[in-house]
Amino acid sequence: MEVFRERRRRLLDLIDGVAIFHAPAASLRNCDVEHPFRQSSDLYYLTGFEEPESVLVVTSVHPEHRAVMFVRPRDQEREPWEGPRPTPDAVKEQLGLDAAFGLDDLGAKLGDYLAGAGRLHYELGLDRAFDERVIAAVRRLRGRRHRSSRPWPCCIVHPEATLHELRLVKGEAEIASLRRAAAIAAAAHLAAMRHAAPGRHEYEVEAALREVFLRRGAARVAFEPIVASGPNATLLHYTGNRRRIEAGDLVLVDAGGELDFYASDVTRTFPASGRFSGPQRRIYEVVLEAELAAIAVVRPGATVDQVHDSALGTMVRGLVRLGLLQGDPAELIAQESHKRYCPHRTSHWLGMDVHDAGSYFEGGQSRALVPSMALTVEPGIYVSPADDLAPAEYRGIGVRIEDDVLVTASGHENLTQAIPKGVAEIEQACRR
Ligand code: GLY
Ligand code: MN
Ligand code: MN
């Protein structure tokens, strides 16, 4: 409980007014079946509470309360199916809040909590129905502005400016969770390398991944696993995972588990039969060189753009060497000719969400890294099977290599270092 209280205290240092965070409702898949529920990362970060539809109000303007929650009321009819819901009193006690109410009180009390706040910290656009309730409360306060000298929330601020700044720099417990999530990703990727073989299907490899994640305590995968064999590896978001793996294929596996609400996100690309062909290996070595060069840049003070530029520069020089691009590497990048083969950026923040919260720019500039940020480094080269400008031997090859990297005081730590990625190591892991 103390870690969540401390986070709320730190949020209060950043806000002037009221912040509202709310959990989604469970969403219906069909008839009586729901999609798996996953708590909102923002709400969980501040409370550790997993109930759907909960609303957290953090306020610097209320005379007595700083943190208040509204929770789903008990429902006698649902209890035999879902178990009892915690009462407001229990929630107040359990989470160390100043007050807690049933959600049925939200309409009456929201205006009271917003009164006197010149700023409302709230993410508009996540849930239109809830937006309407918040906007209605704000309008009612505005309607009283002739009568009351107290501020009303004329300014609505996205949590990127406040809470997400906190989420971006991880605390010790969060780093420990990221490490555990990285460790299960390592085990899962090794299992995938052992399972992928000509004649097997992509979904069989997916099953091997999921088995390791679940067996090792992951509540869920951090995103739908990509098991892309042969030409499927050139589709960035391929998640069909139905194809039969053929001899001579590369298999690109991009998968991560979510442990204690923290994600891992790792990609390895390996030969199904245990040995890279010449062209596969040449592309692979360019991507590997780029990945290592980009990771080497990660240290406090370096920017996200510098990490990307390092990867991209290395890849474009490699593409010229291999005859996939012709010309001066710097000019090719300036003209964006590389996008044919290297269409995506190199990094994203990693944390509770796989593409974690936090701004990538500061004062209009690429953001400088600070210790305890976590990011992926994931360069890739993808040659479409239909690319008739590419030398034929490279068509249909897709390679990405992705690791999870923590910024440390002295540089960085690769949390997923243990997963094979050198050519010889990979070939050995696949043949085991
Ligand atoms: N797996 C999603 C990504 O790599 O960004
Ligand atoms: Mn990934
Ligand atoms: Mn990623």
Short mmCIF file of C-alpha atoms and ligand atoms in Angstrom, two decimals:
data_model
loop_
_atom_site.label_atom_id
_atom_site.label_comp_id
_atom_site.label_asym_id
_atom_site.label_seq_id
_atom_site.Cartn_x
_atom_site.Cartn_y
_atom_site.Cartn_z
CA MET A 1 0.00 0.00 0.00
CA GLU A 2 2.82 2.39 0.90
CA VAL A 3 4.29 2.40 -2.60
CA PHE A 4 0.93 3.52 -4.05
CA ARG A 5 0.47 6.23 -1.38
CA GLU A 6 3.92 7.54 -2.14
CA ARG A 7 3.04 7.70 -5.85
CA ARG A 8 -0.11 9.68 -5.05
CA ARG A 9 1.96 12.07 -2.92
CA ARG A 10 4.39 12.55 -5.79
CA LEU A 11 1.49 13.18 -8.18
CA LEU A 12 0.12 15.81 -5.80
CA ASP A 13 3.45 17.65 -6.10
CA LEU A 14 2.84 17.89 -9.85
CA ILE A 15 -0.81 18.86 -9.98
CA ASP A 16 -2.62 21.98 -8.99
CA GLY A 17 -6.32 21.09 -8.95
CA VAL A 18 -7.97 17.74 -9.39
CA ALA A 19 -6.93 14.59 -11.23
CA ILE A 20 -9.44 11.91 -12.22
CA PHE A 21 -8.48 8.39 -13.32
CA HIS A 22 -11.00 5.75 -14.14
CA ALA A 23 -10.97 2.07 -14.92
CA PRO A 24 -12.73 0.70 -17.98
CA ALA A 25 -15.80 -1.47 -17.64
CA ALA A 26 -15.41 -5.12 -18.54
CA SER A 27 -16.25 -5.31 -22.24
CA LEU A 28 -18.66 -7.82 -23.67
CA ARG A 29 -17.34 -10.24 -26.27
CA ASN A 30 -20.70 -11.81 -26.98
CA CYS A 31 -23.83 -12.62 -25.02
CA ASP A 32 -22.60 -13.51 -21.51
CA VAL A 33 -18.90 -13.75 -22.33
CA GLU A 34 -16.52 -10.90 -21.53
CA HIS A 35 -13.12 -10.00 -22.95
CA PRO A 36 -10.43 -10.54 -20.34
CA PHE A 37 -10.33 -7.46 -18.12
CA ARG A 38 -7.07 -5.64 -17.62
CA GLN A 39 -6.91 -2.71 -15.21
CA SER A 40 -5.99 0.74 -16.49
CA SER A 41 -2.25 1.22 -16.00
CA ASP A 42 -2.67 4.75 -14.61
CA LEU A 43 -5.21 3.66 -12.04
CA TYR A 44 -3.22 0.59 -11.05
CA TYR A 45 -0.02 2.65 -10.74
CA LEU A 46 -1.72 4.86 -8.16
CA THR A 47 -3.76 2.28 -6.25
CA GLY A 48 -2.86 -1.34 -7.00
CA PHE A 49 -6.62 -1.83 -7.32
CA GLU A 50 -7.97 -4.17 -9.99
CA GLU A 51 -11.77 -3.63 -9.93
CA PRO A 52 -13.37 -2.51 -13.20
CA GLU A 53 -15.11 0.90 -13.39
CA SER A 54 -13.37 2.29 -10.30
CA VAL A 55 -12.78 6.05 -10.26
CA LEU A 56 -9.89 7.68 -8.41
CA VAL A 57 -9.92 11.38 -7.58
CA VAL A 58 -6.67 12.97 -6.43
CA THR A 59 -7.11 16.55 -5.30
CA SER A 60 -4.95 19.34 -4.01
CA VAL A 61 -7.92 21.68 -3.44
CA HIS A 62 -10.32 19.76 -1.20
CA PRO A 63 -10.16 20.96 2.44
CA GLU A 64 -9.68 17.45 3.85
CA HIS A 65 -9.37 14.81 1.15
CA ARG A 66 -6.39 14.13 -1.10
CA ALA A 67 -7.35 10.73 -2.52
CA VAL A 68 -10.87 9.38 -2.93
CA MET A 69 -12.29 6.40 -4.79
CA PHE A 70 -15.66 5.44 -6.19
CA VAL A 71 -16.20 1.71 -6.63
CA ARG A 72 -18.86 -0.57 -8.05
CA PRO A 73 -21.60 -1.21 -5.49
CA ARG A 74 -22.28 -4.72 -4.21
CA ASP A 75 -24.53 -6.73 -6.51
CA GLN A 76 -26.27 -9.65 -4.80
CA GLU A 77 -27.26 -11.16 -8.12
CA ARG A 78 -23.73 -11.22 -9.55
CA GLU A 79 -22.00 -12.38 -6.37
CA PRO A 80 -22.60 -16.12 -6.85
CA TRP A 81 -20.78 -15.79 -10.20
CA GLU A 82 -18.13 -13.18 -9.52
CA GLY A 83 -17.64 -13.25 -5.75
CA PRO A 84 -18.23 -10.30 -3.44
CA ARG A 85 -17.06 -6.84 -4.46
CA PRO A 86 -15.10 -4.88 -1.85
CA THR A 87 -17.22 -2.30 -0.03
CA PRO A 88 -16.22 1.37 -0.05
CA ASP A 89 -15.17 1.09 3.62
CA ALA A 90 -12.94 -1.87 2.87
CA VAL A 91 -11.44 -0.07 -0.14
CA LYS A 92 -10.73 3.06 1.91
CA GLU A 93 -8.96 0.96 4.53
CA GLN A 94 -7.15 -1.33 2.14
CA LEU A 95 -5.80 1.43 -0.12
CA GLY A 96 -5.16 4.06 2.56
CA LEU A 97 -7.56 6.60 1.05
CA ASP A 98 -9.25 9.58 2.68
CA ALA A 99 -12.69 8.49 1.52
CA ALA A 100 -14.41 5.92 -0.67
CA PHE A 101 -17.96 5.79 -2.02
CA GLY A 102 -20.14 3.66 -4.23
CA LEU A 103 -20.21 4.60 -7.91
CA ASP A 104 -23.87 5.59 -7.52
CA ASP A 105 -22.61 8.62 -5.53
CA LEU A 106 -20.31 9.78 -8.31
CA GLY A 107 -22.86 12.02 -10.05
CA ALA A 108 -23.67 13.89 -6.84
CA LYS A 109 -20.10 14.18 -5.54
CA LEU A 110 -18.00 14.78 -8.65
CA GLY A 111 -19.02 18.44 -8.83
CA ASP A 112 -18.08 18.95 -5.17
CA TYR A 113 -14.63 17.57 -5.81
CA LEU A 114 -14.14 19.65 -8.95
CA ALA A 115 -15.30 22.90 -7.34
CA GLY A 116 -12.35 25.17 -6.64
CA ALA A 117 -10.03 23.41 -9.10
CA GLY A 118 -8.75 25.64 -11.90
CA ARG A 119 -7.22 22.62 -13.60
CA LEU A 120 -8.59 19.18 -14.26
CA HIS A 121 -6.01 16.48 -14.98
CA TYR A 122 -7.90 13.96 -17.09
CA GLU A 123 -7.43 11.92 -20.25
CA LEU A 124 -10.19 12.88 -22.65
CA GLY A 125 -11.05 10.47 -25.44
CA LEU A 126 -10.45 7.12 -23.72
CA ASP A 127 -14.08 6.56 -22.82
CA ARG A 128 -16.67 8.82 -24.41
CA ALA A 129 -19.41 7.91 -21.95
CA PHE A 130 -17.26 8.79 -18.97
CA ASP A 131 -16.03 11.95 -20.73
CA GLU A 132 -19.67 13.06 -20.92
CA ARG A 133 -20.07 12.72 -17.16
CA VAL A 134 -16.92 14.70 -16.47
CA ILE A 135 -17.80 17.40 -19.00
CA ALA A 136 -21.32 17.69 -17.55
CA ALA A 137 -19.86 18.29 -14.08
CA VAL A 138 -17.46 20.91 -15.46
CA ARG A 139 -20.31 22.68 -17.31
CA ARG A 140 -22.43 22.81 -14.20
CA LEU A 141 -19.57 24.51 -12.34
CA ARG A 142 -19.04 26.93 -15.20
CA GLY A 143 -22.73 27.76 -15.08
CA ARG A 144 -22.23 28.99 -11.53
CA ARG A 145 -19.31 31.26 -12.28
CA HIS A 146 -21.44 34.42 -11.81
CA ARG A 147 -22.22 33.37 -8.26
CA SER A 148 -19.01 31.80 -7.05
CA SER A 149 -15.55 33.33 -6.89
CA ARG A 150 -14.02 29.85 -6.69
CA PRO A 151 -12.12 28.63 -9.75
CA TRP A 152 -13.76 26.08 -12.06
CA PRO A 153 -11.78 23.66 -14.26
CA CYS A 154 -11.32 25.85 -17.33
CA CYS A 155 -8.14 23.97 -18.20
CA ILE A 156 -8.05 20.22 -18.88
CA VAL A 157 -4.57 18.72 -18.83
CA HIS A 158 -3.59 15.30 -20.23
CA PRO A 159 -1.78 13.05 -17.71
CA GLU A 160 1.20 12.92 -20.07
CA ALA A 161 2.26 16.19 -18.44
CA THR A 162 2.09 14.82 -14.90
CA LEU A 163 1.46 11.17 -14.06
CA HIS A 164 3.20 9.88 -17.17
CA GLU A 165 6.34 11.77 -16.22
CA LEU A 166 6.35 9.72 -13.02
CA ARG A 167 5.68 6.47 -14.87
CA LEU A 168 8.54 7.15 -17.27
CA VAL A 169 11.24 6.95 -14.59
CA LYS A 170 10.93 3.60 -12.86
CA GLY A 171 11.26 2.98 -9.14
CA GLU A 172 13.13 0.05 -7.60
CA ALA A 173 10.08 -2.20 -7.33
CA GLU A 174 9.17 -1.46 -10.95
CA ILE A 175 12.68 -2.31 -12.13
CA ALA A 176 12.49 -5.58 -10.21
CA SER A 177 9.21 -6.36 -12.03
CA LEU A 178 10.72 -5.47 -15.40
CA ARG A 179 13.60 -7.83 -14.65
CA ARG A 180 11.20 -10.66 -13.85
CA ALA A 181 9.19 -9.94 -17.00
CA ALA A 182 12.46 -10.00 -18.98
CA ALA A 183 13.44 -13.34 -17.42
CA ILE A 184 10.21 -15.02 -18.49
CA ALA A 185 10.62 -13.58 -21.97
CA ALA A 186 14.05 -15.19 -22.10
CA ALA A 187 12.63 -18.59 -21.18
CA ALA A 188 9.77 -18.19 -23.66
CA HIS A 189 12.02 -17.23 -26.57
CA LEU A 190 14.33 -20.17 -25.90
CA ALA A 191 11.29 -22.45 -25.95
CA ALA A 192 10.19 -20.87 -29.25
CA MET A 193 13.60 -21.53 -30.80
CA ARG A 194 13.42 -25.17 -29.74
CA HIS A 195 9.88 -25.61 -31.05
CA ALA A 196 10.11 -23.90 -34.40
CA ALA A 197 11.01 -26.46 -37.02
CA PRO A 198 10.04 -27.13 -40.62
CA GLY A 199 6.63 -28.84 -40.65
CA ARG A 200 5.45 -27.18 -37.44
CA HIS A 201 2.95 -24.34 -37.56
CA GLU A 202 3.37 -20.81 -36.33
CA TYR A 203 0.60 -21.40 -33.79
CA GLU A 204 2.53 -24.30 -32.28
CA VAL A 205 5.39 -21.92 -31.59
CA GLU A 206 2.88 -19.43 -30.17
CA ALA A 207 1.58 -22.18 -27.87
CA ALA A 208 5.12 -22.85 -26.63
CA LEU A 209 5.55 -19.14 -25.86
CA ARG A 210 2.22 -18.84 -24.08
CA GLU A 211 2.86 -21.95 -22.06
CA VAL A 212 6.09 -20.54 -20.65
CA PHE A 213 4.54 -17.15 -19.90
CA LEU A 214 1.58 -18.64 -18.03
CA ARG A 215 3.58 -21.34 -16.29
CA ARG A 216 6.03 -18.74 -15.01
CA GLY A 217 3.32 -16.55 -13.53
CA ALA A 218 2.56 -13.98 -16.21
CA ALA A 219 -1.03 -12.82 -15.89
CA ARG A 220 -1.20 -12.44 -19.65
CA VAL A 221 0.90 -11.70 -22.71
CA ALA A 222 1.95 -8.05 -22.95
CA PHE A 223 0.62 -7.98 -26.56
CA GLU A 224 -0.50 -10.57 -29.09
CA PRO A 225 2.58 -12.65 -29.96
CA ILE A 226 3.93 -12.42 -33.49
CA VAL A 227 5.21 -15.71 -34.91
CA ALA A 228 6.02 -14.86 -38.50
CA SER A 229 7.73 -17.42 -40.68
CA GLY A 230 9.13 -16.94 -44.16
CA PRO A 231 7.57 -13.96 -45.98
CA ASN A 232 5.21 -13.26 -43.04
CA ALA A 233 8.23 -11.77 -41.25
CA THR A 234 8.05 -8.81 -43.63
CA LEU A 235 4.58 -7.84 -42.31
CA LEU A 236 5.19 -5.68 -39.25
CA HIS A 237 2.07 -6.53 -37.29
CA TYR A 238 1.42 -10.07 -38.48
CA THR A 239 -0.39 -11.96 -35.71
CA GLY A 240 -2.31 -14.56 -37.74
CA ASN A 241 0.21 -17.26 -36.75
CA ARG A 242 -1.42 -19.94 -38.96
CA ARG A 243 1.27 -20.75 -41.54
CA ARG A 244 3.19 -23.99 -41.74
CA ILE A 245 6.90 -23.35 -41.28
CA GLU A 246 8.97 -24.49 -44.27
CA ALA A 247 12.59 -25.62 -44.48
CA GLY A 248 14.79 -22.63 -45.19
CA ASP A 249 12.44 -20.13 -43.50
CA LEU A 250 13.47 -17.52 -41.05
CA VAL A 251 11.08 -17.26 -38.11
CA LEU A 252 10.56 -13.86 -36.49
CA VAL A 253 9.12 -14.11 -32.98
CA ASP A 254 8.08 -10.90 -31.22
CA ALA A 255 6.59 -11.71 -27.83
CA GLY A 256 6.57 -10.62 -24.22
CA GLY A 257 4.76 -11.52 -21.03
CA GLU A 258 3.20 -9.21 -18.49
CA LEU A 259 4.27 -9.90 -14.92
CA ASP A 260 2.95 -7.90 -11.96
CA PHE A 261 1.63 -5.41 -14.54
CA TYR A 262 5.04 -4.91 -16.20
CA ALA A 263 5.75 -5.88 -19.79
CA SER A 264 8.61 -7.45 -21.66
CA ASP A 265 8.91 -7.03 -25.41
CA VAL A 266 11.51 -9.10 -27.22
CA THR A 267 12.10 -10.09 -30.83
CA ARG A 268 14.40 -12.77 -32.13
CA THR A 269 14.70 -13.96 -35.71
CA PHE A 270 16.16 -17.38 -36.33
CA PRO A 271 16.43 -20.07 -39.02
CA ALA A 272 13.79 -22.80 -38.70
CA SER A 273 16.22 -25.50 -39.80
CA GLY A 274 19.05 -24.30 -37.58
CA ARG A 275 21.28 -22.62 -40.14
CA PHE A 276 21.02 -19.22 -41.84
CA SER A 277 21.29 -19.14 -45.63
CA GLY A 278 23.89 -16.73 -47.02
CA PRO A 279 21.45 -13.90 -47.84
CA GLN A 280 19.55 -14.38 -44.56
CA ARG A 281 22.76 -14.21 -42.63
CA ARG A 282 23.96 -11.08 -44.42
CA ILE A 283 20.76 -9.21 -43.59
CA TYR A 284 20.79 -10.61 -40.06
CA GLU A 285 24.33 -9.41 -39.43
CA VAL A 286 23.44 -5.88 -40.54
CA VAL A 287 20.47 -5.76 -38.14
CA LEU A 288 22.54 -7.22 -35.32
CA GLU A 289 25.30 -4.67 -35.87
CA ALA A 290 22.67 -1.91 -35.82
CA GLU A 291 21.07 -3.20 -32.66
CA LEU A 292 24.39 -3.43 -30.82
CA ALA A 293 25.40 0.04 -32.04
CA ALA A 294 22.10 1.54 -30.85
CA ILE A 295 22.24 -0.15 -27.44
CA ALA A 296 25.78 1.18 -27.02
CA VAL A 297 24.41 4.72 -27.32
CA VAL A 298 21.98 4.28 -24.40
CA ARG A 299 23.23 6.25 -21.41
CA PRO A 300 22.06 9.27 -19.39
CA GLY A 301 22.09 12.39 -21.56
CA ALA A 302 21.83 10.55 -24.90
CA THR A 303 18.58 11.24 -26.74
CA VAL A 304 16.05 8.81 -28.16
CA ASP A 305 16.88 10.23 -31.60
CA GLN A 306 20.57 9.45 -31.14
CA VAL A 307 19.70 5.82 -30.35
CA HIS A 308 17.59 5.68 -33.51
CA ASP A 309 20.16 7.46 -35.67
CA SER A 310 22.82 5.01 -34.61
CA ALA A 311 20.69 2.02 -35.62
CA LEU A 312 19.48 3.58 -38.85
CA GLY A 313 22.92 4.78 -39.98
CA THR A 314 24.33 1.28 -39.45
CA MET A 315 21.45 -0.36 -41.34
CA VAL A 316 21.58 2.00 -44.32
CA ARG A 317 25.33 1.55 -44.72
CA GLY A 318 24.69 -2.20 -44.59
CA LEU A 319 21.88 -1.99 -47.16
CA VAL A 320 24.22 -0.12 -49.52
CA ARG A 321 26.94 -2.74 -48.98
CA LEU A 322 24.45 -5.49 -49.84
CA GLY A 323 23.18 -3.68 -52.94
CA LEU A 324 19.65 -3.11 -51.66
CA LEU A 325 20.15 0.65 -51.74
CA GLN A 326 22.43 2.68 -53.97
CA GLY A 327 23.95 6.02 -53.04
CA ASP A 328 25.34 7.97 -50.15
CA PRO A 329 23.92 6.69 -46.82
CA ALA A 330 23.38 10.17 -45.35
CA GLU A 331 21.56 11.32 -48.50
CA LEU A 332 19.48 8.15 -48.64
CA ILE A 333 18.35 8.83 -45.07
CA ALA A 334 17.65 12.51 -45.79
CA GLN A 335 15.47 11.43 -48.74
CA GLU A 336 13.82 8.74 -46.60
CA SER A 337 14.78 6.08 -49.16
CA HIS A 338 15.52 3.72 -46.27
CA LYS A 339 11.80 3.54 -45.45
CA ARG A 340 11.38 0.94 -48.15
CA TYR A 341 13.30 -1.51 -45.92
CA CYS A 342 13.45 0.13 -42.48
CA PRO A 343 9.99 1.64 -41.96
CA HIS A 344 9.80 1.96 -38.16
CA ARG A 345 11.50 3.80 -35.33
CA THR A 346 14.00 2.02 -33.13
CA SER A 347 12.63 2.52 -29.62
CA HIS A 348 9.60 2.99 -27.45
CA TRP A 349 9.27 3.33 -23.69
CA LEU A 350 8.63 0.11 -21.83
CA GLY A 351 6.82 -0.33 -18.53
CA MET A 352 3.30 -1.17 -17.46
CA ASP A 353 2.28 -0.84 -21.08
CA VAL A 354 4.38 -2.33 -23.81
CA HIS A 355 4.39 1.03 -25.58
CA ASP A 356 4.61 2.79 -22.26
CA ALA A 357 3.38 6.21 -21.23
CA GLY A 358 5.63 9.24 -21.45
CA SER A 359 6.53 11.95 -23.90
CA TYR A 360 9.34 11.39 -26.41
CA PHE A 361 10.10 15.10 -26.74
CA GLU A 362 11.00 17.84 -24.34
CA GLY A 363 10.91 21.48 -25.36
CA GLY A 364 10.50 20.43 -28.99
CA GLN A 365 13.70 18.31 -28.86
CA SER A 366 14.21 14.58 -28.71
CA ARG A 367 14.19 13.64 -25.07
CA ALA A 368 17.44 12.97 -23.18
CA LEU A 369 17.54 9.70 -21.28
CA VAL A 370 17.84 9.65 -17.51
CA PRO A 371 18.64 6.72 -15.21
CA SER A 372 15.79 4.28 -14.56
CA MET A 373 14.00 4.87 -17.84
CA ALA A 374 13.34 1.66 -19.78
CA LEU A 375 13.10 1.41 -23.54
CA THR A 376 13.27 -1.14 -26.30
CA VAL A 377 15.91 -1.15 -29.00
CA GLU A 378 14.49 -2.92 -32.05
CA PRO A 379 15.90 -2.21 -35.50
CA GLY A 380 14.61 -4.27 -38.40
CA ILE A 381 15.04 -4.78 -42.14
CA TYR A 382 12.11 -6.11 -44.17
CA VAL A 383 12.29 -6.92 -47.89
CA SER A 384 8.86 -7.54 -49.35
CA PRO A 385 8.56 -10.71 -51.44
CA ALA A 386 7.03 -8.50 -54.16
CA ASP A 387 9.90 -5.97 -54.18
CA ASP A 388 11.24 -6.40 -57.70
CA LEU A 389 13.82 -3.64 -57.18
CA ALA A 390 15.55 -5.75 -54.54
CA PRO A 391 18.07 -8.44 -55.56
CA ALA A 392 16.02 -11.64 -55.78
CA GLU A 393 18.03 -13.45 -53.09
CA TYR A 394 16.86 -10.96 -50.45
CA ARG A 395 13.14 -10.89 -51.29
CA GLY A 396 10.85 -12.18 -48.56
CA ILE A 397 13.43 -11.80 -45.78
CA GLY A 398 12.37 -9.95 -42.63
CA VAL A 399 14.64 -9.57 -39.61
CA ARG A 400 14.08 -7.68 -36.37
CA ILE A 401 16.08 -7.96 -33.16
CA GLU A 402 14.62 -6.37 -30.03
CA ASP A 403 15.89 -6.08 -26.48
CA ASP A 404 14.63 -4.34 -23.34
CA VAL A 405 17.14 -1.83 -22.04
CA LEU A 406 17.29 -0.03 -18.71
CA VAL A 407 19.12 3.29 -18.48
CA THR A 408 21.53 3.19 -15.52
CA ALA A 409 23.67 5.88 -13.86
CA SER A 410 26.73 4.72 -15.76
CA GLY A 411 25.13 3.70 -19.06
CA HIS A 412 22.65 0.91 -19.56
CA GLU A 413 21.75 -2.63 -18.70
CA ASN A 414 20.26 -4.94 -21.32
CA LEU A 415 17.56 -6.77 -19.36
CA THR A 416 17.15 -9.38 -22.09
CA GLN A 417 20.86 -9.92 -22.76
CA ALA A 418 20.57 -13.62 -21.89
CA ILE A 419 18.52 -14.45 -25.00
CA PRO A 420 20.78 -15.69 -27.81
CA LYS A 421 21.24 -13.34 -30.74
CA GLY A 422 24.74 -13.88 -32.13
CA VAL A 423 24.66 -15.96 -35.32
CA ALA A 424 26.46 -18.96 -33.80
CA GLU A 425 24.47 -18.77 -30.55
CA ILE A 426 21.18 -18.58 -32.40
CA GLU A 427 22.05 -21.53 -34.64
CA GLN A 428 23.03 -23.55 -31.60
CA ALA A 429 19.83 -22.66 -29.68
CA CYS A 430 17.69 -23.65 -32.68
CA ARG A 431 19.37 -27.01 -33.15
CA ARG A 432 19.03 -28.07 -29.51
N1 GLY B 1 5.73 -5.87 -30.02
C1 GLY B 1 5.44 -4.56 -30.34
C2 GLY B 1 6.65 -3.78 -30.55
O1 GLY B 1 7.71 -4.33 -30.70
O2 GLY B 1 6.64 -2.60 -30.50
MN MN B 2 8.14 -6.24 -29.94
MN MN B 3 8.72 -3.10 -29.17
#
